[in-house]
CSV table of C-alpha atoms in Angstrom, one decimal:
chain,number,residue,atom,x,y,z
A,21,MET,CA,-0.5,0.6,77.2
A,22,LYS,CA,2.1,0.6,74.5
A,23,ILE,CA,1.9,3.5,72.0
A,24,THR,CA,4.0,4.5,69.0
A,25,ILE,CA,4.0,8.1,67.7
A,26,PHE,CA,5.4,8.9,64.3
A,27,GLY,CA,6.7,12.5,64.2
A,28,SER,CA,8.5,14.3,67.0
A,29,GLY,CA,7.3,17.8,66.3
A,30,TYR,CA,5.1,19.9,68.5
A,31,VAL,CA,2.1,17.5,68.5
A,32,GLY,CA,4.1,14.3,68.7
A,33,LEU,CA,6.3,15.5,71.6
A,34,VAL,CA,3.4,16.9,73.7
A,35,THR,CA,1.3,13.8,73.0
A,36,GLY,CA,4.1,11.4,73.8
A,37,ALA,CA,5.2,13.1,77.0
A,38,CYS,CA,1.6,13.4,78.4
A,39,LEU,CA,0.7,9.8,77.5
A,40,ALA,CA,4.0,8.6,79.2
A,41,GLU,CA,3.2,10.8,82.2
A,42,ALA,CA,0.0,8.7,82.6
A,43,GLY,CA,2.0,5.5,82.9
A,44,ASN,CA,2.0,4.4,79.3
A,45,HIS,CA,5.1,3.2,77.4
A,46,VAL,CA,5.7,5.4,74.4
A,47,VAL,CA,8.1,5.2,71.5
A,48,CYS,CA,8.5,8.3,69.3
A,49,VAL,CA,9.8,7.6,65.8
A,50,ASP,CA,11.4,10.3,63.7
A,51,VAL,CA,13.4,10.4,60.4
A,52,ASP,CA,15.7,13.3,61.6
A,53,PRO,CA,18.9,11.7,63.2
A,54,ARG,CA,19.9,15.1,64.8
A,55,LYS,CA,16.5,15.5,66.4
A,56,VAL,CA,16.4,12.0,67.8
A,57,GLU,CA,19.9,12.4,69.2
A,58,MET,CA,18.9,15.7,70.9
A,59,LEU,CA,15.7,14.3,72.4
A,60,SER,CA,17.5,11.2,73.6
A,61,ARG,CA,19.9,13.5,75.5
A,62,GLY,CA,16.9,15.3,77.0
A,63,GLU,CA,17.2,18.4,74.8
A,64,VAL,CA,13.8,19.6,73.6
A,65,PRO,CA,14.0,21.6,70.3
A,66,ILE,CA,10.8,23.6,70.9
A,67,HIS,CA,9.7,25.9,73.8
A,68,GLU,CA,6.6,24.7,75.6
A,69,PRO,CA,6.2,25.4,79.3
A,70,GLY,CA,6.7,22.2,81.4
A,71,LEU,CA,7.6,20.0,78.4
A,72,ASP,CA,11.3,19.7,79.0
A,73,GLU,CA,10.8,18.5,82.6
A,74,MET,CA,8.0,16.0,81.6
A,75,ILE,CA,10.1,14.5,78.8
A,76,THR,CA,13.2,14.2,81.1
A,77,ARG,CA,11.1,12.6,83.9
A,78,ASN,CA,9.5,10.0,81.7
A,79,GLN,CA,12.8,9.1,79.9
A,80,ALA,CA,14.4,8.5,83.3
A,81,LYS,CA,11.5,6.2,84.3
A,82,GLY,CA,11.8,4.3,81.0
A,83,ARG,CA,8.4,5.2,79.7
A,84,LEU,CA,9.5,7.4,76.8
A,85,ARG,CA,12.1,6.9,74.2
A,86,PHE,CA,13.0,8.1,70.8
A,87,THR,CA,14.2,6.1,67.7
A,88,LEU,CA,14.9,6.3,64.0
A,89,ASP,CA,13.9,2.6,63.6
A,90,ALA,CA,10.4,2.5,62.2
A,91,ALA,CA,10.2,-1.3,62.4
A,92,GLU,CA,10.9,-1.1,66.2
A,93,GLY,CA,8.2,1.5,66.5
A,94,VAL,CA,5.6,-0.5,64.6
A,95,ALA,CA,6.4,-3.6,66.7
A,96,HIS,CA,6.1,-1.7,69.9
A,97,GLY,CA,2.6,-0.2,69.9
A,98,LEU,CA,-0.9,-1.4,69.6
A,99,PHE,CA,-1.7,2.3,69.0
A,100,GLN,CA,0.1,3.8,66.0
A,101,MET,CA,-0.3,7.5,66.0
A,102,ILE,CA,0.5,9.6,63.0
A,103,ALA,CA,1.6,13.1,64.1
A,104,VAL,CA,3.8,14.3,61.1
A,105,GLY,CA,3.5,17.7,59.4
A,106,THR,CA,0.9,18.6,56.8
A,107,PRO,CA,2.5,21.7,55.3
A,108,PRO,CA,0.6,23.8,52.8
A,109,ASP,CA,1.0,22.7,49.2
A,110,GLU,CA,1.5,25.3,46.5
A,111,ASP,CA,-2.2,26.0,46.3
A,112,GLY,CA,-2.7,26.2,50.0
A,113,SER,CA,-4.2,22.7,50.4
A,114,ALA,CA,-2.7,20.4,53.0
A,115,ASP,CA,0.2,18.2,51.7
A,116,LEU,CA,-0.5,14.6,52.9
A,117,LYS,CA,2.7,13.1,51.6
A,118,TYR,CA,4.2,12.5,55.0
A,119,VAL,CA,1.0,11.2,56.5
A,120,LEU,CA,0.6,8.6,53.7
A,121,GLU,CA,4.3,7.7,53.9
A,122,VAL,CA,3.9,6.8,57.5
A,123,ALA,CA,0.7,4.7,56.8
A,124,SER,CA,2.7,2.7,54.2
A,125,THR,CA,5.6,2.3,56.7
A,126,ILE,CA,3.3,1.0,59.3
A,127,ALA,CA,1.8,-1.5,56.8
A,128,ARG,CA,5.3,-2.6,55.7
A,129,HIS,CA,6.2,-3.7,59.2
A,130,MET,CA,3.0,-4.7,61.0
A,131,THR,CA,2.4,-8.4,61.9
A,132,ASP,CA,-0.5,-8.1,64.2
A,133,TYR,CA,-3.6,-5.9,64.8
A,134,LYS,CA,-3.0,-2.2,65.1
A,135,VAL,CA,-5.1,0.9,65.7
A,136,VAL,CA,-3.8,3.6,63.3
A,137,ILE,CA,-4.6,7.0,64.6
A,138,THR,CA,-4.3,10.3,62.7
A,139,LYS,CA,-3.3,13.1,65.1
A,140,SER,CA,-2.1,15.4,62.3
A,141,THR,CA,-4.5,18.0,61.2
A,142,VAL,CA,-5.8,16.6,57.9
A,143,PRO,CA,-8.6,17.4,55.4
A,144,THR,CA,-11.9,15.5,55.5
A,145,GLY,CA,-11.5,12.2,53.7
A,146,THR,CA,-7.8,11.6,54.7
A,147,ALA,CA,-8.6,8.5,56.8
A,148,ASP,CA,-9.9,6.9,53.6
A,149,LYS,CA,-6.5,7.6,51.9
A,150,VAL,CA,-4.7,6.3,55.0
A,151,ARG,CA,-6.7,3.1,54.9
A,152,ALA,CA,-6.1,2.7,51.2
A,153,ALA,CA,-2.3,3.1,51.7
A,154,LEU,CA,-2.4,0.4,54.4
A,155,VAL,CA,-4.4,-2.0,52.3
A,156,ASP,CA,-2.2,-1.4,49.2
A,157,THR,CA,1.0,-2.0,51.1
A,158,LEU,CA,-0.3,-5.1,52.9
A,159,ARG,CA,-1.5,-6.5,49.6
A,160,ALA,CA,1.9,-5.9,48.0
A,161,ARG,CA,3.4,-7.9,50.9
A,162,GLY,CA,0.8,-10.6,50.5
A,163,ALA,CA,-0.1,-10.2,54.1
A,164,ALA,CA,-3.5,-10.2,55.7
A,165,VAL,CA,-3.2,-8.2,59.0
A,166,GLU,CA,-6.2,-6.6,60.7
A,167,PHE,CA,-6.2,-2.9,61.5
A,168,ASP,CA,-8.6,0.0,62.2
A,169,VAL,CA,-8.2,3.7,61.3
A,170,VAL,CA,-9.2,6.4,63.8
A,171,SER,CA,-9.3,10.1,63.6
A,172,ASN,CA,-8.2,11.7,66.9
A,173,PRO,CA,-7.4,15.4,66.2
A,174,GLU,CA,-5.5,17.4,68.7
A,175,PHE,CA,-6.7,20.6,70.3
A,176,LEU,CA,-3.5,22.0,71.9
A,177,LYS,CA,-2.8,25.6,72.4
A,178,GLU,CA,0.9,26.6,72.1
A,179,GLY,CA,2.0,27.8,75.5
A,180,ALA,CA,-0.6,25.8,77.3
A,181,ALA,CA,-0.4,22.4,75.6
A,182,ILE,CA,0.5,20.3,78.6
A,183,ASN,CA,-2.6,21.5,80.5
A,184,ASP,CA,-4.8,21.1,77.4
A,185,PHE,CA,-3.7,17.5,77.1
A,186,MET,CA,-3.8,16.6,80.8
A,187,LYS,CA,-7.1,18.4,81.4
A,188,PRO,CA,-8.9,18.3,78.0
A,189,ASP,CA,-12.2,20.1,77.4
A,190,ARG,CA,-13.0,17.5,74.8
A,191,ILE,CA,-11.5,14.5,73.1
A,192,ILE,CA,-12.8,13.9,69.6
A,193,ILE,CA,-12.8,10.2,68.4
A,194,GLY,CA,-13.7,9.5,64.8
A,195,THR,CA,-14.2,5.8,64.2
A,196,ASP,CA,-16.4,3.3,62.3
A,197,ASN,CA,-15.8,0.3,64.7
A,198,PRO,CA,-17.3,0.0,68.2
A,199,ARG,CA,-14.2,-2.0,69.3
A,200,THR,CA,-11.9,0.9,68.6
A,201,THR,CA,-14.2,3.2,70.5
A,202,GLU,CA,-13.7,1.2,73.6
A,203,LEU,CA,-9.9,1.0,73.0
A,204,MET,CA,-9.7,4.7,72.6
A,205,ARG,CA,-11.8,5.2,75.7
A,206,ALA,CA,-9.4,3.1,77.7
A,207,LEU,CA,-6.4,5.0,76.3
A,208,TYR,CA,-7.8,8.4,77.4
A,209,GLU,CA,-9.5,7.2,80.7
A,210,PRO,CA,-6.7,8.7,82.9
A,211,PHE,CA,-7.5,12.1,81.4
A,212,THR,CA,-11.3,11.9,81.8
A,213,ARG,CA,-11.8,10.6,85.3
A,214,ASN,CA,-13.6,13.7,86.6
A,215,HIS,CA,-15.9,14.0,83.6
A,216,ASP,CA,-16.3,12.0,80.4
A,217,ARG,CA,-14.9,14.3,77.7
A,218,LEU,CA,-15.0,11.8,74.9
A,219,ILE,CA,-17.1,12.8,71.9
A,220,VAL,CA,-17.4,9.9,69.5
A,221,MET,CA,-18.5,10.4,65.9
A,222,ASP,CA,-17.9,9.2,62.4
A,223,ILE,CA,-14.4,9.7,60.9
A,224,ARG,CA,-15.2,12.4,58.4
A,225,SER,CA,-17.0,14.5,61.0
A,226,ALA,CA,-14.0,14.2,63.3
A,227,GLU,CA,-11.7,15.4,60.6
A,228,LEU,CA,-13.9,18.3,59.8
A,229,THR,CA,-14.3,19.2,63.5
A,230,LYS,CA,-10.6,20.1,63.8
A,231,TYR,CA,-10.7,22.5,60.8
A,232,ALA,CA,-14.0,24.0,61.8
A,233,ALA,CA,-12.8,24.7,65.3
A,234,ASN,CA,-9.6,26.6,64.1
A,235,ALA,CA,-11.6,28.4,61.4
A,236,MET,CA,-14.1,29.5,64.0
A,237,LEU,CA,-11.5,30.9,66.3
A,238,ALA,CA,-9.7,32.6,63.4
A,239,THR,CA,-13.0,34.1,62.3
A,240,LYS,CA,-13.5,35.7,65.8
A,241,ILE,CA,-10.1,37.2,65.6
A,242,SER,CA,-10.6,38.7,62.1
A,243,PHE,CA,-14.1,39.9,63.0
A,244,MET,CA,-12.7,41.8,66.1
A,245,ASN,CA,-9.9,43.3,64.0
A,246,GLU,CA,-12.6,44.5,61.5
A,247,MET,CA,-14.4,46.1,64.4
A,248,ALA,CA,-11.2,47.7,65.7
A,249,ASN,CA,-10.5,49.3,62.3
A,250,LEU,CA,-14.1,50.5,62.2
A,251,ALA,CA,-13.9,51.9,65.8
A,252,GLU,CA,-10.7,53.8,64.9
A,253,ARG,CA,-12.5,55.6,62.0
A,254,LEU,CA,-15.6,56.3,64.1
A,255,GLY,CA,-13.7,57.6,67.1
A,256,ALA,CA,-14.8,54.7,69.4
A,257,ASP,CA,-12.6,52.5,71.6
A,258,VAL,CA,-12.7,48.9,70.6
A,259,GLU,CA,-11.6,47.8,74.1
A,260,LYS,CA,-14.8,49.2,75.5
A,261,VAL,CA,-16.7,47.4,72.7
A,262,ARG,CA,-14.9,44.2,73.5
A,263,LEU,CA,-16.1,44.3,77.1
A,264,GLY,CA,-19.6,45.1,76.0
A,265,ILE,CA,-20.0,42.2,73.6
A,266,GLY,CA,-17.9,39.7,75.6
A,267,SER,CA,-20.3,40.0,78.5
A,268,ASP,CA,-22.8,38.3,76.3
A,269,PRO,CA,-22.4,34.5,77.1
A,270,ARG,CA,-23.3,33.7,73.5
A,271,ILE,CA,-20.1,35.5,72.4
A,272,GLY,CA,-17.8,35.3,75.4
A,273,TYR,CA,-14.4,37.0,75.9
A,274,SER,CA,-12.1,34.4,74.3
A,275,PHE,CA,-10.5,35.2,71.0
A,276,ILE,CA,-12.0,38.7,70.7
A,277,TYR,CA,-8.8,40.7,71.5
A,278,PRO,CA,-8.0,43.0,68.6
A,279,GLY,CA,-4.4,43.2,67.5
A,280,VAL,CA,-2.1,42.7,64.5
A,281,GLY,CA,-3.5,39.4,63.2
A,282,TYR,CA,-3.1,35.7,64.0
A,283,GLY,CA,-0.1,33.6,63.1
A,284,GLY,CA,1.5,30.3,64.1
A,285,SER,CA,1.4,26.8,62.6
A,286,CYS,CA,-2.4,26.2,62.8
A,287,PHE,CA,-4.8,29.0,62.0
A,288,PRO,CA,-3.2,30.4,58.8
A,289,LYS,CA,-2.6,26.9,57.4
A,290,ASP,CA,-5.9,25.4,58.5
A,291,VAL,CA,-8.1,28.3,57.2
A,292,GLN,CA,-6.3,28.0,53.8
A,293,ALA,CA,-6.7,24.3,53.7
A,294,LEU,CA,-10.4,24.4,54.6
A,295,GLU,CA,-10.9,27.0,52.0
A,296,ARG,CA,-9.2,24.8,49.3
A,297,SER,CA,-11.3,21.8,50.5
A,298,ALA,CA,-14.4,23.8,49.9
A,299,ARG,CA,-13.3,24.8,46.4
A,300,ALA,CA,-12.5,21.2,45.7
A,301,VAL,CA,-16.1,20.2,46.2
A,302,GLY,CA,-17.4,23.2,44.2
A,303,TYR,CA,-18.3,25.5,47.2
A,304,GLU,CA,-17.1,29.1,47.5
A,305,SER,CA,-16.6,29.9,51.1
A,306,SER,CA,-17.0,33.7,51.3
A,307,ILE,CA,-16.4,33.8,55.1
A,308,LEU,CA,-13.2,31.9,55.0
A,309,ASP,CA,-11.9,34.1,52.1
A,310,ALA,CA,-12.7,37.2,54.2
A,311,VAL,CA,-11.1,35.8,57.3
A,312,GLU,CA,-7.9,35.2,55.4
A,313,ALA,CA,-8.0,38.6,53.7
A,314,VAL,CA,-8.6,40.5,56.9
A,315,ASN,CA,-5.8,38.8,58.7
A,316,ALA,CA,-3.3,39.5,55.9
A,317,ARG,CA,-4.3,43.2,55.9
A,318,GLN,CA,-4.2,43.4,59.7
A,319,LYS,CA,-0.6,42.3,59.8
A,320,ARG,CA,0.3,45.5,57.9
A,321,VAL,CA,-1.6,47.9,60.2
A,322,LEU,CA,1.3,48.6,62.6
A,323,HIS,CA,3.7,49.4,59.7
A,324,GLU,CA,1.1,51.7,58.2
A,325,LYS,CA,0.7,53.6,61.5
A,326,ILE,CA,4.5,53.9,61.9
A,327,LEU,CA,4.8,55.2,58.3
A,328,ALA,CA,2.0,57.7,58.7
A,329,HIS,CA,3.4,59.1,62.0
A,330,PHE,CA,6.8,59.8,60.4
A,331,GLY,CA,5.3,61.4,57.4
A,332,GLY,CA,5.8,58.5,55.0
A,333,ARG,CA,9.6,58.4,55.4
A,334,ILE,CA,11.3,56.1,57.9
A,335,ALA,CA,14.6,55.4,56.0
A,336,GLY,CA,17.5,55.7,58.5
A,337,ARG,CA,15.2,55.5,61.5
A,338,THR,CA,15.4,52.8,64.2
A,339,ILE,CA,12.4,51.0,65.5
A,340,ALA,CA,12.5,49.0,68.8
A,341,VAL,CA,10.3,45.9,68.5
A,342,TRP,CA,9.1,44.0,71.6
A,343,GLY,CA,7.9,40.5,70.7
A,344,LEU,CA,8.7,38.3,67.8
A,345,ALA,CA,6.9,35.0,68.5
A,346,PHE,CA,3.4,34.8,67.1
A,347,LYS,CA,2.0,34.6,70.7
A,348,PRO,CA,3.3,34.5,74.3
A,349,ASN,CA,4.8,31.4,75.9
A,350,THR,CA,6.2,30.0,72.6
A,351,ASP,CA,9.2,30.5,70.4
A,352,ASP,CA,7.1,29.8,67.3
A,353,MET,CA,7.5,32.5,64.6
A,354,ARG,CA,5.7,30.7,61.8
A,355,GLU,CA,3.4,33.2,60.1
A,356,ALA,CA,4.1,35.7,63.0
A,357,PRO,CA,2.9,39.3,62.5
A,358,SER,CA,6.4,40.4,63.6
A,359,ARG,CA,7.9,38.9,60.4
A,360,VAL,CA,5.5,41.0,58.2
A,361,LEU,CA,6.3,44.2,60.2
A,362,LEU,CA,10.1,43.7,60.1
A,363,GLU,CA,10.2,43.0,56.4
A,364,ALA,CA,8.1,46.1,55.7
A,365,LEU,CA,10.3,48.3,57.9
A,366,TRP,CA,13.4,47.0,56.2
A,367,GLU,CA,11.8,47.6,52.8
A,368,GLU,CA,11.4,51.3,53.8
A,369,GLY,CA,15.0,51.5,54.9
A,370,ALA,CA,14.5,51.4,58.6
A,371,ARG,CA,16.6,49.5,61.1
A,372,VAL,CA,15.2,47.3,63.9
A,373,ARG,CA,16.3,46.5,67.4
A,374,ALA,CA,14.2,43.6,68.6
A,375,TYR,CA,13.7,41.6,71.8
A,376,ASP,CA,11.6,38.5,72.6
A,377,PRO,CA,11.8,36.5,75.9
A,378,VAL,CA,12.2,33.1,74.2
A,379,ALA,CA,12.2,33.5,70.4
A,380,MET,CA,15.7,35.0,70.0
A,381,ASN,CA,17.3,31.8,68.7
A,382,GLU,CA,14.4,31.2,66.3
A,383,ALA,CA,14.8,34.8,65.1
A,384,ARG,CA,18.4,34.2,64.3
A,385,ARG,CA,17.5,31.1,62.4
A,386,VAL,CA,14.7,32.9,60.5
A,387,PHE,CA,16.4,36.2,59.7
A,388,GLY,CA,20.1,35.3,59.7
A,389,ALA,CA,22.7,38.0,60.2
A,390,ARG,CA,21.9,41.3,58.7
A,391,SER,CA,23.1,44.9,59.3
A,392,ASP,CA,19.6,46.4,59.8
A,393,LEU,CA,18.7,44.0,62.6
A,394,VAL,CA,20.0,43.9,66.2
A,395,LEU,CA,18.7,41.2,68.4
A,396,CYS,CA,18.9,42.4,72.0
A,397,GLU,CA,19.2,40.6,75.3
A,398,SER,CA,16.5,42.6,77.1
A,399,MET,CA,13.5,44.8,76.4
A,400,GLU,CA,15.5,47.8,77.8
A,401,ALA,CA,18.4,47.2,75.5
A,402,ALA,CA,16.1,47.2,72.5
A,403,LEU,CA,15.1,50.8,73.2
A,404,ALA,CA,18.7,52.2,73.0
A,405,GLY,CA,18.9,54.6,70.2
A,406,ALA,CA,15.5,53.8,68.8
A,407,ASP,CA,13.1,56.5,67.4
A,408,ALA,CA,9.9,54.6,68.5
A,409,LEU,CA,8.7,51.4,70.2
A,410,ALA,CA,6.4,48.9,68.5
A,411,ILE,CA,4.8,46.1,70.6
A,412,VAL,CA,3.9,43.0,68.6
A,413,THR,CA,3.5,40.1,71.1
A,414,GLU,CA,1.7,40.5,74.4
A,415,TRP,CA,4.3,38.9,76.7
A,416,GLN,CA,3.5,39.4,80.4
A,417,GLU,CA,6.8,41.2,81.1
A,418,PHE,CA,5.7,44.0,78.6
A,419,ARG,CA,2.5,44.8,80.5
A,420,SER,CA,3.9,47.0,83.2
A,421,PRO,CA,7.3,48.5,82.1
A,422,ASP,CA,9.2,51.5,83.3
A,423,PHE,CA,7.5,54.2,81.2
A,424,ASP,CA,9.8,56.9,82.4
A,425,GLY,CA,12.7,54.7,81.3
A,426,ILE,CA,11.1,54.1,77.9
A,427,ARG,CA,10.5,57.8,77.4
A,428,ALA,CA,14.1,58.7,78.3
A,429,ALA,CA,15.6,56.0,76.0
A,430,LEU,CA,13.5,56.8,72.9
A,431,ALA,CA,14.6,59.6,70.6
A,432,GLU,CA,10.9,60.4,70.3
A,433,PRO,CA,8.3,59.3,72.9
A,434,VAL,CA,6.0,57.4,70.6
A,435,ILE,CA,4.6,53.9,71.2
A,436,PHE,CA,2.8,51.7,68.6
A,437,ASP,CA,0.9,49.2,70.6
A,438,GLY,CA,-0.1,46.3,68.4
A,439,ARG,CA,-1.8,44.4,71.4
A,440,ASN,CA,-3.5,47.3,73.3
A,441,LEU,CA,-1.5,46.6,76.4
A,442,TYR,CA,-1.6,50.1,77.7
A,443,ASP,CA,-4.3,52.6,78.6
A,444,PRO,CA,-4.3,55.6,76.2
A,445,GLN,CA,-4.9,58.2,78.9
A,446,LEU,CA,-2.1,56.9,81.0
A,447,MET,CA,0.2,57.0,78.1
A,448,SER,CA,-0.8,60.6,77.5
A,449,ARG,CA,0.0,61.5,81.2
A,450,PHE,CA,3.4,59.9,80.7
A,451,GLY,CA,4.0,62.2,77.7
A,452,PHE,CA,3.8,59.5,75.0
A,453,THR,CA,2.2,59.8,71.6
A,454,TYR,CA,0.3,56.5,71.6
A,455,TYR,CA,-1.2,54.5,68.8
A,456,GLY,CA,-3.2,51.4,69.7
A,457,ILE,CA,-5.5,49.2,67.6
A,458,GLY,CA,-9.0,50.5,67.3
A,459,ARG,CA,-8.6,53.0,70.1
A,460,GLY,CA,-10.2,55.9,68.3
A,461,ALA,CA,-8.1,58.9,67.2
A,462,ARG,CA,-4.5,59.3,68.3
A,463,VAL,CA,-4.3,60.3,71.9
A,464,PRO,CA,-2.8,63.7,72.2
A,465,THR,CA,0.0,64.3,74.6
A,466,PRO,CA,0.1,67.2,77.2
A,467,ALA,CA,2.5,69.0,74.8
A,468,ASP,CA,-0.3,69.1,72.2
């Protein structure tokens, strides 16, 4: 099949590469000349395991190419996928400017039937606006060209997106035309051979499903962080509580890991946008408000623990930070808890030595050059001259470090574990003062 994707960001690149991998011919259209040039050379501007190789392989086979030419893209594909960004507007609602611009662009150039598909995460009712933009532009041209609009939201986890696309747990299709249902079924048939994963529904329900899914997962995270904060004050261990409730199949173990809050490009933006959508129709969503408030507070927890340990004064101290990306296996630092922590430490006059396995270039872009930040080439180098260690991202390489080496490198053997990677009793035996999230009172060291 011939497919055109507008937008070569995270969703567009993963979608294009995976569809090409299945044997389709894909053209990705973008407005950024530098990005198109990079991608055409096989240079991928984001970190996603397996994506570089998949893009290079399908470019070499002639199934995937990148262009600035919108007219070429519209002419190419029966399927026209919109995968551009929907950044938060000033009030937190999703900005649909780029989505609607693409819809108008498609209508300006189309000469035959197209299936226009929204892959971008958009508020309920966006498909109506996309259809109106198509109709208005076609009318201005004096053209009568048939089209259908479909909602096909993505459910890709950063760090596991290739597997999510190639082996989906569900494919949501929102359509009002049986013909497009069959076309979409044919498009996704290579990914559903073992089991039919397609769930077909009306367009508005499909649009809301994406927001509801992300809001539900964010709710689980914020709820568990609330339990962690309560456990800490009651002298309980939230990790034991997590095992106890996760064993209930109605709850499960996914997304109930306490920590320093969620980040990234999806959960913060989508919870805000859904909350604003609720207000727009006169409904006050108390749960969504609480999820957002708890997450904002949780991002400050590690800083508060550091400040309390050092008696409220950390000016002149150096904190080693392991992990800058909002989660492992990505370089994405959008809304990352690390950004809140570093800004708070700097505001108190502290210095930071930081390391992340893949997000160092992104950190340089985000923070720029500053005298109170040293970006280190290894986790060991980040410890040099530091007064304490703070762990913000649960990268695999942080899970079993050389604890003797850590203790020897730090001016004071204290660890602030924002992801509960370590066992408090083990830390005590190694001579550390250890602060986790929701692990009860501070674990005393043998020296105590």
